[in-house]
């Protein structure tokens, strides 16, 4: 009923009388009034003027599923939404839901995370209502060894959405950092449930700093608000990201990863640089030459030997 009331208010540029709404929706005046209080409690700014009625002045800065669904034209990406005000980690919830059969394209969103994670269990700082903390369930018909391309695909989709909605030029530091002005704007955490030759499901987690104030950010981090000086609609950015993710993923499913990798090369901040790659196994230093078809980074060491790196933290040396 809340949604129906909202739709009526949205579709009117003027005040709508409470009596008319109650009548049209077949609810009592008292029940209608309760719904209005409910919506106000959710942050919808609804003004009531005696003899004129009700008017929707502004929407809350929340990623409610009903708001996301409006205007989202994807086929399956974000068609099933789990929304939380606070969650431990959206990736953990997504892994559980996927194991229970949640369909491809299901998304899990939270306004804040108490145990937001990066790779190797590092913390992802997730202040309430400031960023986008999203996990997407995918079930691609690919071998587990090719899954890293999906991290690249998510990064490309994020950069495309950032450009489209905010006009921000962002770059990707291999494999999963979204950078703007050399600072970390977002990160991607891809997790799989797979056997040797079969993927059951993949969860792509993405965290983006949107309306964070400078003082609440790590020195190595930035946010869209810091970059542009004003608040950004998380809702529009999220919708565009889902749209781009679906578009790129459909191409990937049909034709393989070549198009993703081509786009990634153009958005890469790593290729051509002298890099140091730190993994639990070893440190490798050399020139980042290219990206392989499975998403691995090809590095030429000082000795001339070519190495392919599948995981690790990259330091851009120069
Ligand atoms: C990442 O890991 O960059 C992946 C982050 C993925 C977060 C999303 S949020 C939704 C979903 N649910 C989750 O639980 N996770 C995903 P990594 O490359 O390991 O980088 C982690 C490092 O980034 C930390 O050790 C910090 O140095 C830094 N960091 C932490 N929070 C940050 C933030 N909000 N902005 C920029 N840098 C941050």
Short mmCIF file of C-alpha atoms and ligand atoms in Angstrom, two decimals:
data_model
loop_
_atom_site.label_atom_id
_atom_site.label_comp_id
_atom_site.label_asym_id
_atom_site.label_seq_id
_atom_site.Cartn_x
_atom_site.Cartn_y
_atom_site.Cartn_z
CA UNK A 1 0.00 0.00 0.00
CA UNK A 2 2.89 2.38 0.77
CA UNK A 3 4.08 1.91 -2.79
CA UNK A 4 0.62 2.61 -4.24
CA UNK A 5 0.31 5.81 -2.22
CA UNK A 6 3.77 6.89 -3.31
CA UNK A 7 2.92 6.26 -6.94
CA UNK A 8 -0.16 8.43 -6.72
CA UNK A 9 1.82 11.23 -5.09
CA UNK A 10 4.66 10.86 -7.58
CA UNK A 11 2.34 11.09 -10.56
CA UNK A 12 0.83 14.33 -9.39
CA UNK A 13 2.58 17.69 -9.64
CA UNK A 14 0.08 19.19 -7.25
CA UNK A 15 -1.48 18.36 -3.92
CA UNK A 16 -3.73 15.30 -3.80
CA UNK A 17 -6.48 15.15 -1.23
CA UNK A 18 -6.28 12.41 1.39
CA UNK A 19 -9.93 11.65 0.76
CA UNK A 20 -9.31 11.08 -2.93
CA UNK A 21 -6.33 8.79 -2.31
CA UNK A 22 -8.18 6.78 0.34
CA UNK A 23 -11.12 6.42 -2.00
CA UNK A 24 -9.04 5.43 -5.02
CA UNK A 25 -7.04 2.86 -3.09
CA UNK A 26 -9.96 1.58 -1.04
CA UNK A 27 -8.44 2.26 2.40
CA UNK A 28 -9.88 4.06 5.40
CA UNK A 29 -8.70 7.60 6.16
CA UNK A 30 -7.13 6.30 9.35
CA UNK A 31 -5.21 3.54 7.57
CA UNK A 32 -4.10 6.06 4.93
CA UNK A 33 -2.81 8.42 7.61
CA UNK A 34 -0.82 5.58 9.17
CA UNK A 35 0.78 4.80 5.82
CA UNK A 36 1.74 8.46 5.42
CA UNK A 37 3.42 8.40 8.87
CA UNK A 38 5.17 5.22 7.86
CA UNK A 39 6.52 6.79 4.66
CA UNK A 40 7.63 9.91 6.52
CA UNK A 41 9.46 7.65 8.97
CA UNK A 42 11.27 6.11 5.99
CA UNK A 43 12.47 9.58 5.00
CA UNK A 44 9.95 10.52 2.30
CA UNK A 45 9.31 14.24 2.65
CA UNK A 46 5.52 14.51 2.35
CA UNK A 47 3.84 17.78 3.23
CA UNK A 48 0.19 17.98 4.23
CA UNK A 49 -1.75 21.22 3.84
CA UNK A 50 -5.31 21.52 5.19
CA UNK A 51 -7.95 21.68 2.41
CA UNK A 52 -5.33 20.93 -0.24
CA UNK A 53 -3.99 17.52 0.68
CA UNK A 54 -0.62 15.82 0.36
CA UNK A 55 2.41 16.40 -1.80
CA UNK A 56 5.66 14.47 -2.18
CA UNK A 57 8.48 16.98 -1.90
CA UNK A 58 11.57 14.78 -1.96
CA UNK A 59 12.74 11.21 -1.79
CA UNK A 60 14.97 9.86 0.96
CA UNK A 61 18.62 9.19 0.27
CA UNK A 62 18.12 5.46 0.69
CA UNK A 63 18.62 2.53 -1.63
CA UNK A 64 15.14 1.06 -1.06
CA UNK A 65 14.35 -1.76 -3.47
CA UNK A 66 11.19 0.00 -4.64
CA UNK A 67 13.25 3.04 -5.67
CA UNK A 68 15.87 0.91 -7.43
CA UNK A 69 13.23 -1.01 -9.37
CA UNK A 70 11.67 2.19 -10.68
CA UNK A 71 13.45 3.07 -13.89
CA UNK A 72 15.69 0.01 -13.90
CA UNK A 73 15.44 -1.54 -17.35
CA UNK A 74 17.64 -4.61 -16.88
CA UNK A 75 16.45 -8.12 -17.75
CA UNK A 76 17.79 -9.93 -14.69
CA UNK A 77 20.43 -7.81 -12.98
CA UNK A 78 18.94 -6.40 -9.79
CA UNK A 79 15.53 -7.91 -10.46
CA UNK A 80 15.61 -9.58 -7.05
CA UNK A 81 16.82 -7.29 -4.28
CA UNK A 82 17.66 -7.93 -0.65
CA UNK A 83 18.02 -4.66 1.20
CA UNK A 84 19.41 -4.12 4.71
CA UNK A 85 19.87 -1.05 6.84
CA UNK A 86 22.87 -2.76 8.45
CA UNK A 87 24.46 -6.07 7.56
CA UNK A 88 27.65 -7.90 8.46
CA UNK A 89 28.99 -8.29 4.92
CA UNK A 90 26.79 -8.27 1.81
CA UNK A 91 29.15 -10.85 0.27
CA UNK A 92 28.54 -13.27 3.15
CA UNK A 93 24.78 -12.89 2.76
CA UNK A 94 25.03 -13.31 -1.00
CA UNK A 95 27.06 -16.52 -0.66
CA UNK A 96 24.42 -17.94 1.69
CA UNK A 97 21.52 -16.92 -0.55
CA UNK A 98 23.23 -18.29 -3.64
CA UNK A 99 23.74 -21.64 -1.89
CA UNK A 100 20.02 -21.70 -1.20
CA UNK A 101 19.23 -21.19 -4.90
CA UNK A 102 18.87 -17.41 -5.29
CA UNK A 103 18.69 -16.69 -9.03
CA UNK A 104 21.37 -15.08 -11.14
CA UNK A 105 21.27 -11.30 -10.93
CA UNK A 106 20.06 -11.24 -7.32
CA UNK A 107 21.61 -8.32 -5.48
CA UNK A 108 22.25 -7.71 -1.82
CA UNK A 109 22.61 -4.15 -0.63
CA UNK A 110 23.23 -2.67 2.73
CA UNK A 111 23.34 0.93 3.91
CA UNK A 112 26.27 -0.01 6.15
CA UNK A 113 28.36 -3.06 6.95
CA UNK A 114 29.77 -4.11 10.29
CA UNK A 115 32.14 -6.65 8.75
CA UNK A 116 32.66 -5.34 5.23
CA UNK A 117 35.60 -7.23 3.75
CA UNK A 118 38.27 -6.74 1.18
CA UNK A 119 40.59 -9.47 -0.04
CA UNK A 120 42.49 -11.53 2.54
CA UNK A 121 39.87 -10.54 5.10
CA UNK A 122 41.00 -6.93 5.20
CA UNK A 123 38.35 -4.53 6.46
CA UNK A 124 36.25 -2.46 4.07
CA UNK A 125 35.17 0.75 5.78
CA UNK A 126 31.42 1.04 5.18
CA UNK A 127 29.87 4.09 6.87
CA UNK A 128 26.09 4.33 6.87
CA UNK A 129 24.29 5.99 3.93
CA UNK A 130 27.61 7.23 2.51
CA UNK A 131 28.62 4.55 0.05
CA UNK A 132 27.34 1.71 -2.08
CA UNK A 133 27.90 -1.73 -0.60
CA UNK A 134 26.60 -4.24 -3.07
CA UNK A 135 26.95 -7.93 -3.88
CA UNK A 136 25.72 -9.55 -7.07
CA UNK A 137 25.08 -13.27 -7.57
CA UNK A 138 26.19 -14.67 -10.93
CA UNK A 139 26.09 -18.21 -12.29
CA UNK A 140 28.24 -18.17 -15.40
CA UNK A 141 28.86 -21.26 -17.43
CA UNK A 142 32.65 -20.95 -17.38
CA UNK A 143 35.58 -22.76 -15.82
CA UNK A 144 36.75 -21.53 -12.41
CA UNK A 145 40.11 -20.54 -13.91
CA UNK A 146 38.34 -17.93 -16.07
CA UNK A 147 36.47 -16.33 -13.18
CA UNK A 148 39.03 -13.51 -12.63
CA UNK A 149 37.76 -11.92 -15.85
CA UNK A 150 34.52 -11.19 -13.99
CA UNK A 151 36.42 -9.01 -11.51
CA UNK A 152 37.71 -7.04 -14.50
CA UNK A 153 34.20 -6.91 -15.95
CA UNK A 154 32.81 -5.46 -12.71
CA UNK A 155 35.61 -2.88 -12.63
CA UNK A 156 34.92 -1.83 -16.22
CA UNK A 157 31.18 -1.56 -15.48
CA UNK A 158 31.89 0.60 -12.42
CA UNK A 159 34.15 2.97 -14.41
CA UNK A 160 31.53 3.25 -17.15
CA UNK A 161 28.80 4.07 -14.64
CA UNK A 162 31.00 6.61 -12.85
CA UNK A 163 31.66 8.39 -16.14
CA UNK A 164 28.02 8.30 -17.24
CA UNK A 165 26.40 9.44 -14.00
CA UNK A 166 29.09 11.62 -12.40
CA UNK A 167 31.37 12.54 -15.29
CA UNK A 168 34.27 11.11 -13.30
CA UNK A 169 37.25 9.60 -15.08
CA UNK A 170 38.32 6.59 -13.08
CA UNK A 171 40.95 3.96 -13.78
CA UNK A 172 41.52 0.41 -12.61
CA UNK A 173 44.54 -0.79 -10.74
CA UNK A 174 44.90 -4.50 -11.38
CA UNK A 175 43.01 -6.46 -10.34
CA UNK A 176 40.30 -4.80 -8.31
CA UNK A 177 40.90 -1.18 -7.30
CA UNK A 178 38.88 1.67 -8.78
CA UNK A 179 41.03 4.77 -8.66
CA UNK A 180 40.33 8.43 -9.23
CA UNK A 181 43.06 11.04 -9.00
CA UNK A 182 45.38 8.28 -7.78
CA UNK A 183 43.24 7.48 -4.76
CA UNK A 184 41.02 4.51 -4.07
CA UNK A 185 37.38 5.24 -4.86
CA UNK A 186 36.19 1.65 -4.76
CA UNK A 187 37.12 -1.98 -4.62
CA UNK A 188 35.84 -5.32 -5.83
CA UNK A 189 35.83 -8.63 -4.02
CA UNK A 190 34.97 -11.69 -6.12
CA UNK A 191 34.26 -14.96 -4.34
CA UNK A 192 33.39 -18.34 -5.83
CA UNK A 193 31.69 -21.50 -4.83
CA UNK A 194 33.16 -24.00 -7.27
CA UNK A 195 34.60 -27.41 -7.90
CA UNK A 196 37.62 -28.03 -10.11
CA UNK A 197 35.71 -27.83 -13.36
CA UNK A 198 32.41 -26.25 -12.41
CA UNK A 199 31.24 -23.00 -10.86
CA UNK A 200 28.16 -23.22 -8.67
CA UNK A 201 27.97 -19.48 -8.19
CA UNK A 202 30.07 -16.36 -8.05
CA UNK A 203 29.51 -13.35 -5.84
CA UNK A 204 30.86 -10.03 -6.98
CA UNK A 205 31.06 -7.54 -4.13
CA UNK A 206 31.64 -3.90 -4.84
CA UNK A 207 32.18 -1.02 -2.47
CA UNK A 208 32.18 2.57 -3.70
CA UNK A 209 32.81 5.72 -1.68
CA UNK A 210 30.11 8.15 -2.71
CA UNK A 211 29.15 10.85 -0.22
CA UNK A 212 31.90 10.30 2.33
CA UNK A 213 33.47 13.47 3.74
CA UNK A 214 37.21 13.80 3.35
CA UNK A 215 37.87 13.58 7.07
CA UNK A 216 36.22 10.16 7.33
CA UNK A 217 38.33 8.66 4.52
CA UNK A 218 41.67 6.88 4.71
CA UNK A 219 44.51 9.06 3.35
CA UNK A 220 44.77 6.67 0.39
CA UNK A 221 41.04 6.91 -0.38
CA UNK A 222 38.69 9.36 -2.04
CA UNK A 223 34.94 9.70 -2.59
CA UNK A 224 32.77 11.17 -5.31
CA UNK A 225 31.81 13.96 -2.94
CA UNK A 226 35.45 14.82 -2.37
CA UNK A 227 36.11 14.76 -6.11
CA UNK A 228 33.11 16.82 -7.19
CA UNK A 229 32.40 18.87 -4.09
CA UNK A 230 28.78 17.84 -3.81
CA UNK A 231 26.56 14.90 -2.94
CA UNK A 232 25.84 12.37 -5.64
CA UNK A 233 22.73 10.25 -6.11
CA UNK A 234 23.72 6.77 -4.99
CA UNK A 235 20.52 5.47 -6.52
CA UNK A 236 21.31 6.68 -10.07
CA UNK A 237 24.86 5.42 -9.83
CA UNK A 238 23.71 2.03 -8.63
CA UNK A 239 21.11 1.70 -11.38
CA UNK A 240 23.63 2.63 -14.05
CA UNK A 241 26.15 0.17 -12.63
CA UNK A 242 23.58 -2.65 -12.79
CA UNK A 243 22.71 -1.71 -16.36
CA UNK A 244 26.37 -1.72 -17.46
CA UNK A 245 27.12 -4.89 -15.55
CA UNK A 246 24.30 -6.72 -17.30
CA UNK A 247 25.28 -5.38 -20.71
CA UNK A 248 28.93 -6.40 -20.32
CA UNK A 249 28.02 -9.74 -18.77
CA UNK A 250 25.68 -10.66 -21.62
CA UNK A 251 28.47 -9.99 -24.12
CA UNK A 252 30.83 -12.05 -21.96
CA UNK A 253 28.41 -14.97 -21.89
CA UNK A 254 27.81 -14.88 -25.62
CA UNK A 255 31.27 -14.13 -26.95
CA UNK A 256 33.76 -14.70 -24.12
CA UNK A 257 36.00 -12.20 -22.35
CA UNK A 258 37.72 -10.45 -25.29
CA UNK A 259 35.48 -7.37 -25.25
CA UNK A 260 35.85 -6.98 -21.47
CA UNK A 261 39.61 -7.25 -21.70
CA UNK A 262 39.76 -4.74 -24.51
CA UNK A 263 37.74 -2.24 -22.46
CA UNK A 264 39.83 -3.02 -19.39
CA UNK A 265 43.07 -2.26 -21.23
CA UNK A 266 41.76 1.22 -22.01
CA UNK A 267 40.79 1.82 -18.39
CA UNK A 268 43.90 0.30 -16.86
CA UNK A 269 46.18 2.36 -14.69
CA UNK A 270 48.58 -0.57 -14.35
CA UNK A 271 49.61 -1.50 -17.88
CA UNK A 272 52.88 0.04 -18.99
CA UNK A 273 53.97 0.77 -15.45
CA UNK A 274 56.84 -0.60 -13.43
CA UNK A 275 55.09 -2.60 -10.73
CA UNK A 276 55.82 -4.62 -7.63
CA UNK A 277 53.38 -7.44 -6.95
CA UNK A 278 53.16 -8.71 -3.44
CA UNK A 279 51.48 -12.04 -2.79
CA UNK A 280 51.72 -14.51 0.06
CA UNK A 281 54.06 -16.60 -2.11
CA UNK A 282 56.51 -14.06 -3.50
CA UNK A 283 57.30 -10.52 -4.57
CA UNK A 284 57.66 -9.91 -8.29
CA UNK A 285 58.95 -6.73 -9.84
CA UNK A 286 58.89 -5.73 -13.47
CA UNK A 287 56.94 -4.01 -16.20
CA UNK A 288 53.21 -4.69 -16.49
CA UNK A 289 52.88 -5.47 -20.17
CA UNK A 290 49.41 -6.82 -20.77
CA UNK A 291 46.46 -8.76 -19.46
CA UNK A 292 45.89 -12.39 -20.49
CA UNK A 293 42.59 -13.88 -21.66
CA UNK A 294 41.96 -15.30 -18.17
CA UNK A 295 42.54 -11.94 -16.48
CA UNK A 296 46.11 -12.67 -15.36
CA UNK A 297 48.64 -9.81 -15.42
CA UNK A 298 51.65 -10.34 -17.68
CA UNK A 299 54.81 -8.91 -16.17
CA UNK A 300 58.28 -8.77 -17.71
CA UNK A 301 60.91 -9.03 -15.02
CA UNK A 302 64.28 -7.29 -15.21
CA UNK A 303 65.87 -10.55 -16.34
CA UNK A 304 63.55 -10.52 -19.36
CA UNK A 305 61.52 -13.44 -18.08
CA UNK A 306 57.74 -13.11 -18.57
CA UNK A 307 55.53 -14.01 -15.65
CA UNK A 308 51.77 -14.31 -15.38
CA UNK A 309 50.35 -13.23 -12.05
CA UNK A 310 46.85 -14.26 -11.00
CA UNK A 311 46.66 -12.69 -7.54
CA UNK A 312 48.41 -10.17 -5.34
CA UNK A 313 48.61 -6.54 -4.36
CA UNK A 314 50.11 -4.25 -6.94
CA UNK A 315 52.29 -1.30 -6.10
CA UNK A 316 52.75 1.16 -8.95
CA UNK A 317 56.43 2.08 -8.68
CA UNK A 318 56.65 4.67 -11.43
C1 LIG B 1 38.95 -4.46 -1.91
O1 LIG B 1 39.78 -5.25 -1.20
O2 LIG B 1 39.20 -3.40 -2.40
C2 LIG B 1 37.53 -5.06 -2.07
C3 LIG B 1 36.50 -4.29 -1.33
C4 LIG B 1 35.12 -4.86 -1.55
C5 LIG B 1 34.09 -4.27 -0.63
C6 LIG B 1 32.71 -4.72 -0.97
S1 LIG B 1 31.49 -3.81 -0.13
C7 LIG B 1 30.26 -4.91 -0.61
C8 LIG B 1 30.87 -6.30 -0.51
N1 LIG B 1 30.71 -6.85 0.80
C9 LIG B 1 31.89 -7.02 1.41
O3 LIG B 1 32.05 -7.47 2.57
N2 LIG B 1 32.88 -6.63 0.60
C10 LIG B 1 32.39 -6.17 -0.67
P1 LIG B 1 41.34 -5.00 -1.05
O4 LIG B 1 41.98 -4.82 -2.38
O5 LIG B 1 41.83 -6.09 -0.19
O6 LIG B 1 41.47 -3.61 -0.30
C11 LIG B 1 41.22 -3.49 1.07
C12 LIG B 1 42.01 -2.27 1.55
O7 LIG B 1 41.41 -1.07 1.05
C13 LIG B 1 42.00 -2.12 3.07
O8 LIG B 1 43.03 -2.86 3.66
C14 LIG B 1 42.19 -0.60 3.23
O9 LIG B 1 43.55 -0.27 3.12
C15 LIG B 1 41.49 -0.02 2.03
N3 LIG B 1 40.12 0.41 2.34
C16 LIG B 1 39.25 -0.07 3.28
N4 LIG B 1 38.08 0.55 3.19
C17 LIG B 1 38.19 1.45 2.19
C18 LIG B 1 37.30 2.41 1.62
N5 LIG B 1 36.03 2.55 2.04
N6 LIG B 1 37.77 3.16 0.61
C19 LIG B 1 39.03 3.03 0.14
N7 LIG B 1 39.92 2.16 0.65
C20 LIG B 1 39.50 1.38 1.66
#
